[in-house]
């Protein structure tokens, strides 16, 4: 091959290589009907109050061959917070806590996925109100299931943050201690879905065990 042809072919080859690498991770859309963004916070030192966000969207790029090449991005509507108490939820949406009128969303976007002795961890930026901080989110992939024209991916994750770090500072002291704890335990269960190509669907179709005999 002469030099001129080589200089023409090389950029095309590089583009094809980059495209192949980009496609190595399958992209799934989080199914919020079968996913939970939950949390719990200590109340009056002696008990925990659970809650959840009911409105969120996100994508998971999952590379089964090399999970460290995977990524996740989630946008949560802060106003969808629900602790099954209307008065408390109104307070949590207000300026004492999330101030959802001014800061309508909470976001998390991973920067890397790494392997640790205890399992996989997504490292990324969590933004609440006007604060963005890097956190580590340990997670477990539960597996994949094909159903009809789609593939479903399941995962779970848990972590803990300090609400004071995100300017959620309001509190009230009682005899036993703070009315509201500083530590927020985050619990995530995720089911994400991607459509299957027609060729993949055909491969998954069960073969008939018995062939009908023509009369």
Backbone as a chain_set.jsonl record, in Angstrom:
{"seq": "XXXXXXXXXXXXXXXXXXXXXXXXXXXXXXXXXXXXXXXXXXXXXXXXXXXXXXXXXXXXXXXXXXXXXXXXXXXXXXXXXXXXXXXXXXXXXXXXXXXXXXXXXXXXXXXXXXXXXXXXXXXXXXXXXXXXXXXXXXXXXXXXXXXXXXXXXXXXXXXXXXXXXXXXXXXXXXXXXXXXXXXXXXXXXXXXXXXXXXXXXXXXXXXXXXXXXXX", "coords": {"N": [[0.853, -1.205, 0.0], [0.595, 2.193, -0.91], [1.814, 5.381, 0.37], [-0.092, 7.408, 0.162], [-2.559, 6.086, -0.067], [-2.522, 4.834, 2.399], [-2.698, 6.987, 4.207], [-5.268, 7.751, 3.708], [-6.794, 5.539, 4.42], [-6.184, 5.089, 7.122], [-7.477, 7.075, 8.917], [-10.161, 6.28, 8.598], [-10.103, 3.665, 9.559], [-9.463, 4.17, 12.236], [-11.749, 5.546, 13.07], [-13.66, 3.526, 12.806], [-12.697, 1.763, 14.741], [-13.006, 3.292, 17.111], [-15.768, 3.556, 17.087], [-16.544, 0.918, 17.469], [-15.566, 0.481, 20.07], [-17.148, 2.322, 21.47], [-19.616, 1.166, 21.181], [-19.422, -1.048, 22.702], [-20.46, -1.029, 25.263], [-23.702, -1.63, 26.282], [-26.637, 0.355, 26.124], [-28.992, 1.134, 28.545], [-32.252, 2.112, 29.586], [-33.473, 3.479, 32.555], [-36.124, 1.956, 34.236], [-38.602, 3.361, 35.829], [-40.908, 2.4, 36.952], [-40.306, -0.051, 37.947], [-38.218, 0.401, 39.64], [-36.473, 1.802, 42.485], [-35.74, 4.717, 44.246], [-34.595, 5.161, 47.151], [-34.39, 6.219, 50.644], [-33.282, 6.711, 54.051], [-33.534, 8.298, 57.24], [-32.388, 9.124, 60.49], [-34.668, 9.676, 63.185], [-35.286, 11.639, 65.903], [-33.228, 10.319, 67.204], [-33.858, 7.676, 68.034], [-35.266, 6.22, 66.101], [-35.893, 5.422, 62.58], [-36.799, 7.182, 59.652], [-38.227, 6.279, 56.641], [-38.047, 7.077, 53.115], [-38.675, 8.128, 49.692], [-37.991, 8.925, 46.232], [-40.197, 9.575, 43.655], [-40.171, 10.281, 41.002], [-38.025, 10.098, 38.391], [-35.323, 9.845, 36.02], [-33.03, 8.072, 33.93], [-29.963, 6.683, 32.555], [-28.135, 3.704, 31.895], [-25.039, 2.633, 30.931], [-23.838, -0.347, 30.144], [-21.197, -2.56, 30.231], [-20.731, -5.767, 29.776], [-18.517, -7.394, 29.44], [-16.396, -5.958, 30.468], [-16.845, -4.464, 33.245], [-15.847, -2.125, 34.313], [-15.879, -0.3, 32.319], [-18.374, 0.665, 32.232], [-21.143, 2.97, 32.864], [-23.235, 5.458, 34.512], [-26.048, 7.631, 34.618], [-28.219, 9.807, 36.265], [-31.213, 11.632, 36.769], [-33.082, 13.172, 39.181], [-36.275, 14.241, 40.148], [-36.599, 16.564, 42.498], [-38.858, 17.458, 43.833], [-40.508, 15.297, 43.945], [-40.276, 13.917, 46.276], [-41.218, 11.641, 48.835], [-42.482, 10.759, 51.85], [-44.635, 9.595, 52.894], [-46.122, 11.335, 54.435], [-47.842, 14.134, 54.281], [-47.513, 16.766, 55.35], [-44.876, 16.708, 56.339], [-43.509, 16.15, 53.955], [-44.025, 18.473, 52.503], [-42.543, 20.281, 54.02], [-39.98, 19.25, 53.594], [-39.663, 19.847, 50.913], [-39.437, 22.529, 51.025], [-37.653, 25.698, 51.796], [-36.174, 25.099, 54.103], [-35.033, 22.67, 53.685], [-34.745, 20.868, 50.879], [-35.492, 22.881, 49.098], [-37.004, 22.989, 46.618], [-38.222, 24.65, 44.751], [-36.263, 26.377, 43.941], [-34.154, 24.673, 43.4], [-34.742, 22.322, 41.434], [-33.93, 19.726, 40.682], [-32.067, 16.709, 41.455], [-28.963, 15.273, 40.827], [-26.934, 12.572, 39.604], [-23.899, 11.562, 38.255], [-21.737, 9.26, 36.935], [-18.145, 9.047, 37.036], [-16.22, 7.13, 36.859], [-15.992, 3.547, 36.989], [-14.998, 1.202, 39.29], [-13.141, -1.696, 40.394], [-13.097, -3.164, 43.602], [-11.793, -4.729, 46.619], [-14.135, -5.398, 47.917], [-16.081, -5.432, 46.005], [-17.865, -3.938, 43.172], [-17.687, -0.434, 42.449], [-19.192, 2.639, 41.754], [-17.908, 5.701, 40.967], [-18.674, 9.043, 41.254], [-20.308, 12.247, 40.579], [-22.448, 13.761, 42.814], [-25.098, 15.926, 42.889], [-26.82, 18.124, 44.88], [-29.079, 20.624, 45.586], [-27.143, 23.515, 45.647], [-24.715, 22.289, 45.658], [-22.079, 20.229, 44.595], [-20.631, 17.144, 44.914], [-18.105, 14.616, 45.035], [-18.854, 11.199, 45.26], [-18.794, 7.768, 46.401], [-20.34, 4.924, 45.157], [-21.183, 1.909, 46.001], [-22.103, -1.068, 44.268], [-24.153, -3.788, 43.03], [-24.54, -5.992, 40.365], [-27.336, -7.705, 39.376], [-27.963, -9.275, 37.251], [-29.097, -10.174, 33.87], [-32.08, -10.318, 31.901], [-33.892, -11.567, 29.2], [-36.845, -10.564, 27.618], [-39.357, -10.937, 25.482], [-39.231, -8.375, 23.195], [-37.211, -6.988, 24.425], [-34.42, -6.351, 26.687], [-33.65, -6.79, 30.082], [-31.993, -5.299, 32.791], [-30.76, -5.758, 36.032], [-29.914, -4.162, 39.126], [-28.419, -3.245, 42.293], [-27.761, -0.799, 44.828], [-26.058, 0.84, 47.504], [-25.366, 3.521, 49.718], [-23.999, 6.141, 51.846], [-24.572, 9.465, 52.85], [-23.756, 12.713, 54.21], [-26.076, 14.997, 55.165], [-25.537, 17.616, 55.844], [-23.394, 18.317, 54.283], [-24.532, 19.11, 51.944], [-25.843, 21.477, 52.273], [-28.196, 21.068, 53.681], [-29.176, 21.93, 56.338], [-30.933, 22.51, 58.406], [-32.224, 21.953, 61.675], [-33.398, 20.694, 64.864], [-32.95, 20.678, 68.289], [-33.533, 18.239, 70.768], [-34.132, 16.7, 73.991], [-32.957, 14.14, 73.797], [-31.2, 14.459, 71.723], [-30.336, 15.46, 68.326], [-33.223, 16.314, 66.396], [-33.442, 15.498, 63.739], [-31.397, 13.241, 62.055], [-28.01, 13.494, 60.774], [-26.833, 11.739, 58.942], [-27.682, 10.248, 55.875], [-29.029, 7.439, 54.642], [-28.807, 5.835, 51.609], [-30.639, 3.884, 49.394], [-30.833, 1.95, 46.572], [-32.684, 0.345, 44.077], [-32.572, -0.953, 40.938], [-34.04, -1.378, 37.802], [-33.346, -1.654, 34.491], [-33.884, -1.084, 30.997], [-33.432, -2.173, 27.634], [-34.097, -2.025, 24.126], [-34.155, -4.884, 21.961], [-32.261, -5.892, 19.097], [-33.618, -7.076, 15.986], [-32.396, -9.401, 15.074], [-31.302, -10.466, 17.394], [-33.624, -10.994, 18.786], [-34.73, -13.043, 17.264], [-32.889, -15.066, 17.689], [-33.443, -15.72, 20.287], [-35.912, -16.882, 20.224], [-37.898, -19.656, 21.096], [-37.407, -22.993, 19.932], [-39.646, -25.081, 18.158], [-40.681, -28.103, 19.572], [-42.091, -30.205, 18.519], [-42.932, -31.007, 15.24], [-45.679, -30.202, 13.334], [-47.649, -32.587, 11.581], [-48.505, -32.599, 8.238], [-51.73, -33.048, 6.912]], "CA": [[0.0, 0.0, 0.0], [1.412, 3.393, -0.933], [1.601, 6.308, 1.498], [-1.327, 8.177, -0.016], [-3.677, 5.223, 0.303], [-2.438, 4.588, 3.84], [-3.197, 8.167, 4.916], [-6.719, 7.803, 3.537], [-7.411, 4.409, 5.098], [-5.95, 5.14, 8.565], [-8.544, 7.748, 9.681], [-11.382, 5.474, 8.555], [-9.898, 2.546, 10.482], [-9.54, 4.685, 13.594], [-13.157, 5.831, 13.356], [-14.332, 2.248, 13.005], [-12.259, 1.234, 16.034], [-13.654, 4.069, 18.164], [-17.191, 3.222, 17.076], [-16.67, -0.4, 18.085], [-15.378, 0.649, 21.511], [-18.299, 3.046, 22.016], [-20.77, 0.287, 21.182], [-19.166, -2.197, 23.562], [-21.381, -0.914, 26.397], [-25.103, -1.522, 25.883], [-27.311, 1.435, 26.859], [-30.299, 0.793, 29.107], [-33.009, 3.211, 30.187], [-34.023, 3.067, 33.849], [-37.573, 1.783, 34.291], [-38.947, 3.843, 37.173], [-42.021, 1.62, 37.491], [-39.731, -1.206, 38.64], [-36.999, 0.858, 40.317], [-36.732, 2.599, 43.685], [-34.711, 5.619, 44.779], [-35.038, 5.268, 48.531], [-33.469, 6.736, 51.655], [-33.792, 6.737, 55.418], [-32.853, 9.257, 58.121], [-32.733, 8.965, 61.904], [-35.627, 10.619, 63.747], [-35.21, 11.717, 67.368], [-32.163, 9.407, 67.64], [-34.279, 6.307, 68.362], [-35.938, 5.506, 65.012], [-35.536, 5.879, 61.231], [-37.927, 7.481, 58.765], [-37.898, 5.983, 55.252], [-38.661, 7.899, 52.087], [-38.285, 7.788, 48.327], [-38.32, 9.862, 45.163], [-41.043, 8.807, 42.75], [-40.013, 10.724, 39.62], [-36.605, 10.146, 38.024], [-34.96, 9.276, 34.733], [-31.599, 7.821, 33.859], [-29.452, 5.682, 31.633], [-27.01, 2.882, 32.333], [-24.239, 2.022, 29.871], [-23.296, -1.532, 30.818], [-20.284, -3.407, 29.462], [-20.679, -7.04, 30.503], [-17.17, -7.957, 29.343], [-15.528, -5.174, 31.345], [-17.791, -3.592, 33.955], [-15.217, -0.838, 34.607], [-16.183, 0.59, 31.2], [-19.785, 1.033, 32.341], [-21.413, 4.302, 33.425], [-24.636, 5.707, 34.848], [-26.436, 9.04, 34.782], [-29.586, 9.848, 36.788], [-31.792, 12.933, 37.137], [-34.213, 12.969, 40.092], [-37.096, 15.424, 40.412], [-36.556, 16.695, 43.95], [-40.21, 17.673, 44.341], [-41.255, 14.038, 44.028], [-39.962, 13.259, 47.542], [-42.425, 11.105, 49.461], [-42.258, 10.02, 53.109], [-45.98, 9.189, 53.325], [-46.654, 12.32, 55.373], [-47.956, 15.316, 53.429], [-46.947, 17.942, 56.007], [-43.425, 16.554, 56.353], [-43.015, 16.258, 52.579], [-44.065, 19.893, 52.158], [-41.402, 20.892, 54.699], [-38.761, 18.788, 52.924], [-39.572, 20.55, 49.63], [-39.281, 23.952, 51.282], [-36.312, 26.272, 51.94], [-35.435, 24.511, 55.221], [-34.344, 21.455, 53.254], [-34.341, 20.757, 49.474], [-35.791, 24.128, 48.375], [-37.216, 22.495, 45.263], [-38.598, 25.726, 43.842], [-35.007, 26.946, 43.443], [-33.285, 23.581, 42.933], [-35.75, 21.295, 41.128], [-33.419, 18.383, 40.39], [-30.894, 16.098, 42.077], [-28.343, 14.496, 39.766], [-25.72, 11.775, 39.829], [-23.263, 11.133, 37.01], [-20.5, 8.557, 37.262], [-16.9, 9.395, 36.343], [-15.541, 5.874, 36.628], [-16.425, 2.372, 37.725], [-13.775, 0.507, 39.671], [-13.234, -2.917, 41.187], [-12.46, -3.094, 44.916], [-11.861, -6.038, 47.283], [-15.497, -5.659, 48.375], [-17.027, -5.418, 44.891], [-17.821, -2.838, 42.218], [-18.025, 0.886, 42.972], [-19.312, 3.74, 40.805], [-17.438, 6.972, 41.513], [-19.281, 10.092, 40.449], [-20.684, 13.522, 41.183], [-23.814, 13.92, 43.288], [-25.446, 17.339, 43.041], [-28.043, 18.441, 45.605], [-29.128, 22.077, 45.725], [-26.044, 24.21, 44.97], [-23.473, 21.601, 46.018], [-21.697, 19.037, 43.838], [-19.544, 16.454, 45.615], [-17.811, 13.269, 44.55], [-19.189, 10.137, 46.195], [-18.616, 6.404, 45.935], [-21.604, 4.204, 45.22], [-21.01, 0.466, 45.817], [-23.279, -1.644, 43.616], [-24.139, -5.188, 42.614], [-25.355, -6.303, 39.195], [-28.06, -8.941, 39.658], [-28.065, -10.082, 36.045], [-29.894, -9.714, 32.741], [-33.147, -11.214, 31.456], [-34.539, -11.172, 27.944], [-38.287, -10.757, 27.632], [-39.941, -10.42, 24.252], [-38.388, -7.531, 22.349], [-36.341, -6.145, 25.251], [-33.531, -6.974, 27.67], [-33.771, -6.099, 31.36], [-30.801, -5.367, 33.63], [-31.076, -5.448, 37.423], [-28.775, -3.8, 39.969], [-28.725, -2.645, 43.595], [-26.659, 0.026, 45.335], [-26.264, 1.49, 48.802], [-24.298, 4.393, 50.198], [-24.403, 7.048, 52.921], [-24.052, 10.825, 52.738], [-24.077, 13.619, 55.299], [-26.909, 16.04, 54.573], [-24.925, 18.909, 56.094], [-22.491, 18.598, 53.163], [-25.312, 19.617, 50.816], [-26.579, 22.645, 52.759], [-29.464, 20.686, 54.296], [-28.633, 22.126, 57.685], [-31.955, 22.795, 59.417], [-32.412, 20.924, 62.689], [-33.949, 21.12, 66.146], [-32.411, 19.827, 69.347], [-34.408, 17.789, 71.841], [-33.359, 16.164, 75.118], [-32.193, 12.962, 73.382], [-30.223, 14.83, 70.696], [-30.953, 16.149, 67.189], [-34.507, 15.808, 65.911], [-33.182, 14.84, 62.455], [-30.012, 12.813, 61.935], [-27.241, 14.04, 59.653], [-26.546, 10.691, 57.958], [-28.775, 9.814, 55.003], [-28.746, 6.147, 54.01], [-29.412, 5.772, 50.283], [-30.835, 2.517, 48.919], [-31.315, 1.975, 45.198], [-32.925, -0.877, 43.309], [-32.718, -0.459, 39.566], [-34.29, -2.23, 36.641], [-33.16, -0.843, 33.301], [-34.352, -1.818, 29.827], [-33.013, -1.75, 26.293], [-34.723, -2.825, 23.072], [-33.276, -5.827, 21.282], [-32.28, -5.916, 17.644], [-34.454, -8.172, 15.499], [-31.592, -10.622, 14.981], [-31.189, -11.004, 18.747], [-34.927, -11.532, 19.144], [-34.9, -14.314, 16.573], [-32.033, -16.05, 18.332], [-34.011, -16.102, 21.582], [-37.192, -17.54, 20.065], [-37.782, -21.104, 21.344], [-37.671, -23.88, 18.807], [-40.748, -26.012, 18.368], [-40.22, -29.451, 19.839], [-42.795, -31.132, 17.625], [-43.331, -30.445, 13.953], [-46.991, -30.762, 12.98], [-47.705, -33.381, 10.346], [-49.552, -32.144, 7.316], [-52.704, -34.057, 6.511]], "C": [[0.883, 1.247, 0.0], [1.003, 4.352, 0.174], [0.276, 7.037, 1.387], [-2.545, 7.347, 0.393], [-3.705, 4.981, 1.798], [-3.012, 5.748, 4.635], [-4.702, 8.317, 4.772], [-7.424, 6.717, 4.35], [-7.304, 4.536, 6.61], [-7.052, 5.865, 9.329], [-9.84, 6.951, 9.717], [-11.284, 4.309, 9.539], [-10.013, 2.994, 11.923], [-10.982, 4.971, 14.002], [-13.933, 4.552, 13.605], [-13.98, 1.641, 14.357], [-12.947, 1.954, 17.173], [-15.139, 3.762, 18.237], [-17.433, 1.888, 17.739], [-16.537, -0.314, 19.597], [-16.581, 1.316, 22.142], [-19.515, 2.136, 22.139], [-20.6, -0.921, 22.097], [-20.093, -2.205, 24.767], [-22.799, -0.734, 25.872], [-25.798, -0.463, 26.74], [-28.723, 1.014, 27.255], [-30.944, 2.049, 29.684], [-33.645, 2.714, 31.476], [-35.549, 3.064, 33.797], [-38.042, 2.165, 35.696], [-40.141, 3.11, 37.781], [-41.499, 0.442, 38.309], [-38.408, -0.858, 39.328], [-37.388, 1.712, 41.514], [-35.52, 3.439, 44.039], [-35.129, 5.926, 46.209], [-33.966, 5.785, 49.468], [-34.098, 6.572, 53.029], [-32.916, 7.646, 56.26], [-33.317, 9.021, 59.552], [-33.692, 10.068, 62.356], [-35.585, 10.528, 65.264], [-34.27, 10.656, 67.952], [-32.601, 7.946, 67.686], [-34.917, 5.539, 67.208], [-35.477, 6.07, 63.667], [-36.807, 6.107, 60.428], [-37.509, 7.173, 57.329], [-38.6, 6.935, 54.293], [-38.166, 7.464, 50.723], [-38.594, 8.958, 47.404], [-39.058, 9.068, 44.086], [-40.873, 9.191, 41.28], [-38.528, 10.889, 39.301], [-36.416, 9.502, 36.659], [-33.459, 9.031, 34.729], [-31.246, 6.767, 32.837], [-28.269, 4.959, 32.265], [-26.319, 2.338, 31.088], [-23.475, 0.871, 30.511], [-22.467, -2.371, 29.867], [-20.088, -4.702, 30.232], [-19.28, -7.64, 30.494], [-16.183, -7.248, 30.261], [-16.381, -4.12, 32.036], [-17.185, -2.22, 34.248], [-15.437, 0.166, 33.473], [-17.639, 1.035, 31.204], [-19.934, 2.431, 32.94], [-22.902, 4.441, 33.723], [-24.864, 7.212, 35.01], [-27.907, 9.074, 35.173], [-29.978, 11.288, 37.115], [-33.055, 12.668, 37.949], [-34.96, 14.295, 40.256], [-37.257, 15.555, 41.922], [-37.952, 16.849, 44.567], [-41.029, 16.409, 44.476], [-40.957, 13.274, 45.318], [-41.25, 12.841, 48.251], [-42.035, 10.293, 50.696], [-43.583, 9.58, 53.724], [-46.539, 10.07, 54.432], [-46.655, 13.664, 54.659], [-47.303, 16.551, 54.051], [-45.425, 17.878, 56.02], [-42.843, 16.713, 54.953], [-43.001, 17.714, 52.111], [-42.881, 20.627, 52.782], [-40.094, 20.504, 54.011], [-38.567, 19.469, 51.568], [-39.254, 22.027, 49.814], [-37.848, 24.386, 51.508], [-35.512, 25.724, 53.12], [-34.609, 23.3, 54.803], [-33.996, 21.536, 51.755], [-34.575, 22.029, 48.655], [-36.021, 23.837, 46.891], [-37.659, 23.565, 44.267], [-37.361, 26.345, 43.195], [-34.096, 25.883, 42.84], [-34.165, 22.366, 42.613], [-35.22, 19.877, 40.918], [-32.225, 18.003, 41.276], [-30.271, 15.204, 41.011], [-27.16, 13.683, 40.277], [-25.192, 11.335, 38.475], [-21.912, 10.51, 37.349], [-19.334, 9.079, 36.428], [-16.1, 8.146, 36.004], [-16.216, 4.769, 37.416], [-15.171, 1.569, 38.033], [-14.084, -0.75, 40.472], [-12.501, -2.71, 42.498], [-12.514, -4.492, 45.535], [-13.27, -6.416, 47.726], [-16.528, -5.649, 47.253], [-16.858, -4.19, 44.01], [-18.298, -1.534, 42.865], [-18.096, 1.886, 41.817], [-18.892, 5.026, 41.513], [-18.007, 8.086, 40.634], [-19.659, 11.314, 41.254], [-22.165, 13.541, 41.534], [-24.061, 15.399, 43.526], [-26.807, 17.46, 43.717], [-28.005, 19.924, 45.914], [-27.959, 22.711, 44.968], [-24.695, 23.558, 45.249], [-23.274, 20.362, 45.146], [-20.491, 18.409, 44.534], [-19.351, 15.066, 45.015], [-18.143, 12.253, 45.637], [-18.85, 8.789, 45.571], [-19.905, 5.632, 46.184], [-21.351, 2.716, 44.953], [-22.281, -0.14, 45.215], [-23.043, -3.115, 43.265], [-25.036, -5.343, 41.402], [-26.004, -7.666, 39.418], [-28.228, -9.835, 38.437], [-28.935, -9.451, 34.985], [-30.917, -10.782, 32.376], [-33.724, -10.675, 30.156], [-36.018, -11.529, 28.003], [-38.869, -10.118, 26.383], [-38.928, -9.63, 23.444], [-37.425, -6.654, 23.146], [-35.482, -6.992, 26.188], [-33.534, -6.117, 28.931], [-32.533, -6.37, 32.209], [-31.176, -4.968, 35.054], [-29.825, -5.151, 38.231], [-29.275, -3.197, 41.269], [-27.51, -1.867, 44.077], [-27.053, 0.648, 46.664], [-25.076, 2.394, 49.1], [-24.857, 5.295, 51.291], [-23.787, 8.41, 52.663], [-24.438, 11.605, 53.992], [-24.843, 14.796, 54.711], [-26.323, 17.433, 54.784], [-23.996, 19.326, 54.942], [-23.207, 19.251, 51.993], [-26.231, 20.773, 51.234], [-28.001, 22.303, 53.2], [-29.238, 20.73, 55.813], [-29.685, 22.314, 58.77], [-32.085, 21.633, 60.398], [-33.024, 21.549, 63.935], [-33.454, 20.15, 67.206], [-33.504, 19.492, 70.364], [-33.536, 17.17, 72.93], [-32.458, 15.003, 74.688], [-31.095, 13.287, 72.373], [-30.908, 15.538, 69.541], [-32.259, 15.486, 66.752], [-34.32, 14.996, 64.625], [-31.7, 14.483, 62.374], [-29.321, 13.433, 60.733], [-26.995, 13.001, 58.56], [-27.81, 10.293, 57.201], [-28.338, 8.516, 54.332], [-29.52, 6.05, 52.698], [-29.455, 4.321, 49.821], [-31.497, 2.551, 47.544], [-31.545, 0.563, 44.684], [-33.302, -0.437, 41.903], [-33.037, -1.596, 38.61], [-34.221, -1.32, 35.424], [-33.401, -1.706, 32.063], [-33.732, -1.27, 28.546], [-33.73, -2.619, 25.264], [-33.699, -3.721, 22.406], [-33.378, -5.674, 19.773], [-33.074, -7.136, 17.182], [-33.683, -9.478, 15.419], [-31.462, -11.284, 16.347], [-32.502, -11.631, 19.187], [-35.136, -12.909, 18.519], [-34.09, -15.412, 17.23], [-32.642, -16.561, 19.621], [-35.335, -16.838, 21.451], [-37.046, -19.039, 20.267], [-38.119, -21.911, 20.103], [-38.817, -24.817, 19.152], [-40.209, -27.426, 18.552], [-40.84, -30.456, 18.871], [-43.196, -30.415, 16.359], [-44.66, -31.043, 13.54], [-46.929, -31.499, 11.649], [-48.854, -32.908, 9.469], [-50.454, -33.317, 6.93], [-52.896, -34.069, 5.002]], "O": [[1.808, 1.357, 0.805], [-0.021, 4.163, 0.832], [-0.404, 7.26, 2.389], [-3.436, 7.825, 1.095], [-4.776, 4.928, 2.404], [-3.727, 5.541, 5.616], [-5.347, 8.939, 5.616], [-8.504, 6.937, 4.897], [-8.225, 4.138, 7.324], [-7.539, 5.323, 10.321], [-10.539, 6.938, 10.73], [-12.236, 4.0, 10.256], [-10.592, 2.288, 12.749], [-11.39, 4.682, 15.127], [-14.769, 4.493, 14.507], [-14.836, 1.077, 15.038], [-13.425, 1.313, 18.109], [-15.711, 3.711, 19.326], [-18.4, 1.722, 18.482], [-17.294, -0.951, 20.329], [-17.002, 0.929, 23.233], [-20.335, 2.284, 23.046], [-21.52, -1.724, 22.251], [-20.475, -3.273, 25.245], [-23.074, 0.194, 25.112], [-25.57, -0.394, 27.948], [-29.529, 0.6, 26.423], [-30.261, 2.933, 30.202], [-34.279, 1.66, 31.497], [-36.176, 4.034, 33.372], [-37.896, 1.386, 36.638], [-40.365, 3.187, 38.988], [-42.156, -0.012, 39.246], [-37.579, -1.736, 39.565], [-38.481, 2.275, 41.563], [-34.403, 2.928, 44.122], [-35.92, 6.837, 46.452], [-32.781, 5.791, 49.133], [-35.298, 6.326, 53.151], [-31.712, 7.757, 56.029], [-34.493, 8.752, 59.797], [-33.556, 11.228, 61.97], [-35.822, 9.465, 65.838], [-34.491, 10.16, 69.057], [-31.795, 7.059, 67.405], [-35.098, 4.326, 67.312], [-34.762, 7.071, 63.618], [-37.762, 5.334, 60.509], [-36.534, 7.745, 56.841], [-39.627, 7.525, 54.629], [-37.348, 6.552, 50.604], [-39.358, 9.859, 47.751], [-38.593, 8.012, 43.659], [-41.382, 8.494, 40.402], [-37.857, 11.737, 39.889], [-37.248, 8.715, 36.206], [-32.709, 9.701, 35.439], [-32.108, 6.054, 32.322], [-27.514, 5.525, 33.055], [-26.946, 1.655, 30.279], [-22.574, 1.087, 31.322], [-22.954, -2.836, 28.836], [-19.363, -4.735, 31.226], [-18.896, -8.324, 31.443], [-15.247, -7.863, 30.771], [-16.613, -3.035, 31.502], [-17.922, -1.248, 34.416], [-15.202, 1.361, 33.654], [-18.085, 1.711, 30.277], [-18.974, 3.002, 33.457], [-23.721, 3.652, 33.253], [-23.994, 7.949, 35.473], [-28.747, 8.459, 34.516], [-29.186, 12.057, 37.661], [-33.986, 12.021, 37.469], [-34.347, 15.34, 40.475], [-37.958, 14.763, 42.552], [-38.187, 16.416, 45.696], [-42.118, 16.428, 45.049], [-41.339, 12.111, 45.447], [-42.236, 13.578, 48.268], [-41.348, 9.276, 50.597], [-43.654, 9.239, 54.905], [-47.328, 9.618, 55.261], [-45.6, 14.265, 54.453], [-46.615, 17.301, 53.358], [-44.758, 18.874, 55.744], [-41.798, 17.341, 54.783], [-42.083, 18.139, 51.41], [-42.282, 21.495, 52.147], [-39.2, 21.337, 53.863], [-37.434, 19.648, 51.122], [-38.849, 22.701, 48.867], [-36.927, 23.573, 51.429], [-34.29, 25.866, 53.143], [-33.627, 22.942, 55.454], [-33.034, 22.216, 51.398], [-33.926, 22.231, 47.628], [-35.325, 24.368, 46.025], [-37.486, 23.394, 43.06], [-37.405, 26.782, 42.045], [-33.357, 26.151, 41.893], [-34.311, 21.476, 43.451], [-35.994, 18.921, 40.971], [-31.489, 18.858, 41.769], [-30.987, 14.448, 40.354], [-26.487, 14.054, 41.238], [-25.934, 10.804, 37.648], [-21.057, 11.144, 37.967], [-19.503, 9.495, 35.281], [-15.393, 8.1, 34.998], [-16.923, 5.026, 38.39], [-14.374, 1.287, 37.139], [-15.12, -0.862, 41.129], [-11.407, -2.145, 42.517], [-13.218, -5.36, 45.019], [-13.578, -7.596, 47.893], [-17.719, -5.834, 47.506], [-15.849, -3.489, 44.085], [-19.191, -1.535, 43.713], [-17.177, 1.971, 41.003], [-19.462, 5.389, 42.542], [-17.841, 8.069, 39.414], [-19.373, 11.41, 42.447], [-23.024, 13.361, 40.672], [-23.327, 16.05, 44.27], [-27.814, 16.971, 43.206], [-27.014, 20.428, 46.443], [-27.801, 22.471, 43.771], [-23.652, 24.193, 45.097], [-24.186, 19.552, 44.981], [-19.461, 19.058, 44.719], [-20.298, 14.43, 44.551], [-17.76, 12.424, 46.794], [-18.643, 8.686, 44.362], [-20.481, 5.68, 47.271], [-21.308, 2.302, 43.794], [-23.393, 0.223, 45.598], [-21.913, -3.601, 43.213], [-26.175, -4.876, 41.41], [-25.312, -8.663, 39.625], [-28.589, -11.006, 38.56], [-29.449, -8.346, 35.157], [-30.669, -11.979, 32.516], [-34.008, -9.484, 30.031], [-36.395, -12.637, 28.384], [-38.87, -8.894, 26.247], [-37.887, -10.158, 23.054], [-36.881, -5.687, 22.613], [-35.765, -8.162, 26.446], [-33.436, -4.892, 28.868], [-32.082, -7.509, 32.332], [-31.838, -3.95, 35.259], [-28.796, -5.801, 38.052], [-30.399, -2.703, 41.35], [-26.371, -2.225, 43.776], [-28.223, 0.94, 46.914], [-23.933, 2.073, 48.776], [-26.041, 5.225, 51.621], [-22.616, 8.506, 52.298], [-25.333, 11.205, 54.736], [-24.324, 15.514, 53.857], [-26.583, 18.337, 53.99], [-23.829, 20.512, 54.66], [-22.571, 19.876, 51.144], [-27.269, 21.007, 50.614], [-28.903, 23.136, 53.107], [-29.126, 19.695, 56.47], [-29.349, 22.277, 59.954], [-32.06, 20.47, 59.999], [-33.149, 22.769, 64.043], [-33.534, 18.935, 67.029], [-34.289, 20.352, 70.762], [-32.314, 17.127, 72.787], [-31.326, 14.89, 75.157], [-30.169, 12.499, 72.181], [-31.953, 16.158, 69.735], [-32.379, 14.261, 66.742], [-34.946, 13.952, 64.439], [-30.844, 15.338, 62.601], [-29.979, 13.85, 59.78], [-26.955, 13.345, 57.379], [-28.858, 10.039, 57.794], [-27.388, 8.502, 53.549], [-30.745, 6.17, 52.682], [-28.446, 3.616, 49.851], [-32.582, 3.108, 47.376], [-30.691, -0.309, 44.842], [-34.229, 0.349, 41.708], [-32.382, -2.638, 38.616], [-34.951, -0.333, 35.336], [-33.152, -2.912, 32.08], [-33.536, -0.063, 28.398], [-33.947, -3.809, 25.495], [-32.525, -3.369, 22.298], [-34.443, -5.367, 19.237], [-33.184, -8.119, 17.915], [-34.243, -10.547, 15.666], [-31.506, -12.51, 16.455], [-32.517, -12.657, 19.866], [-35.652, -13.822, 19.162], [-34.54, -16.554, 17.322], [-32.398, -17.701, 20.016], [-35.846, -17.366, 22.439], [-36.158, -19.648, 19.671], [-39.005, -21.55, 19.328], [-38.942, -25.284, 20.284], [-39.375, -27.886, 17.771], [-40.2, -31.425, 18.461], [-43.749, -29.316, 16.416], [-44.772, -32.261, 13.406], [-46.241, -31.08, 10.718], [-50.005, -32.829, 9.898], [-49.986, -34.423, 6.662], [-53.685, -34.861, 4.487]]}, "num_chains": 1, "name": "protein.A"}
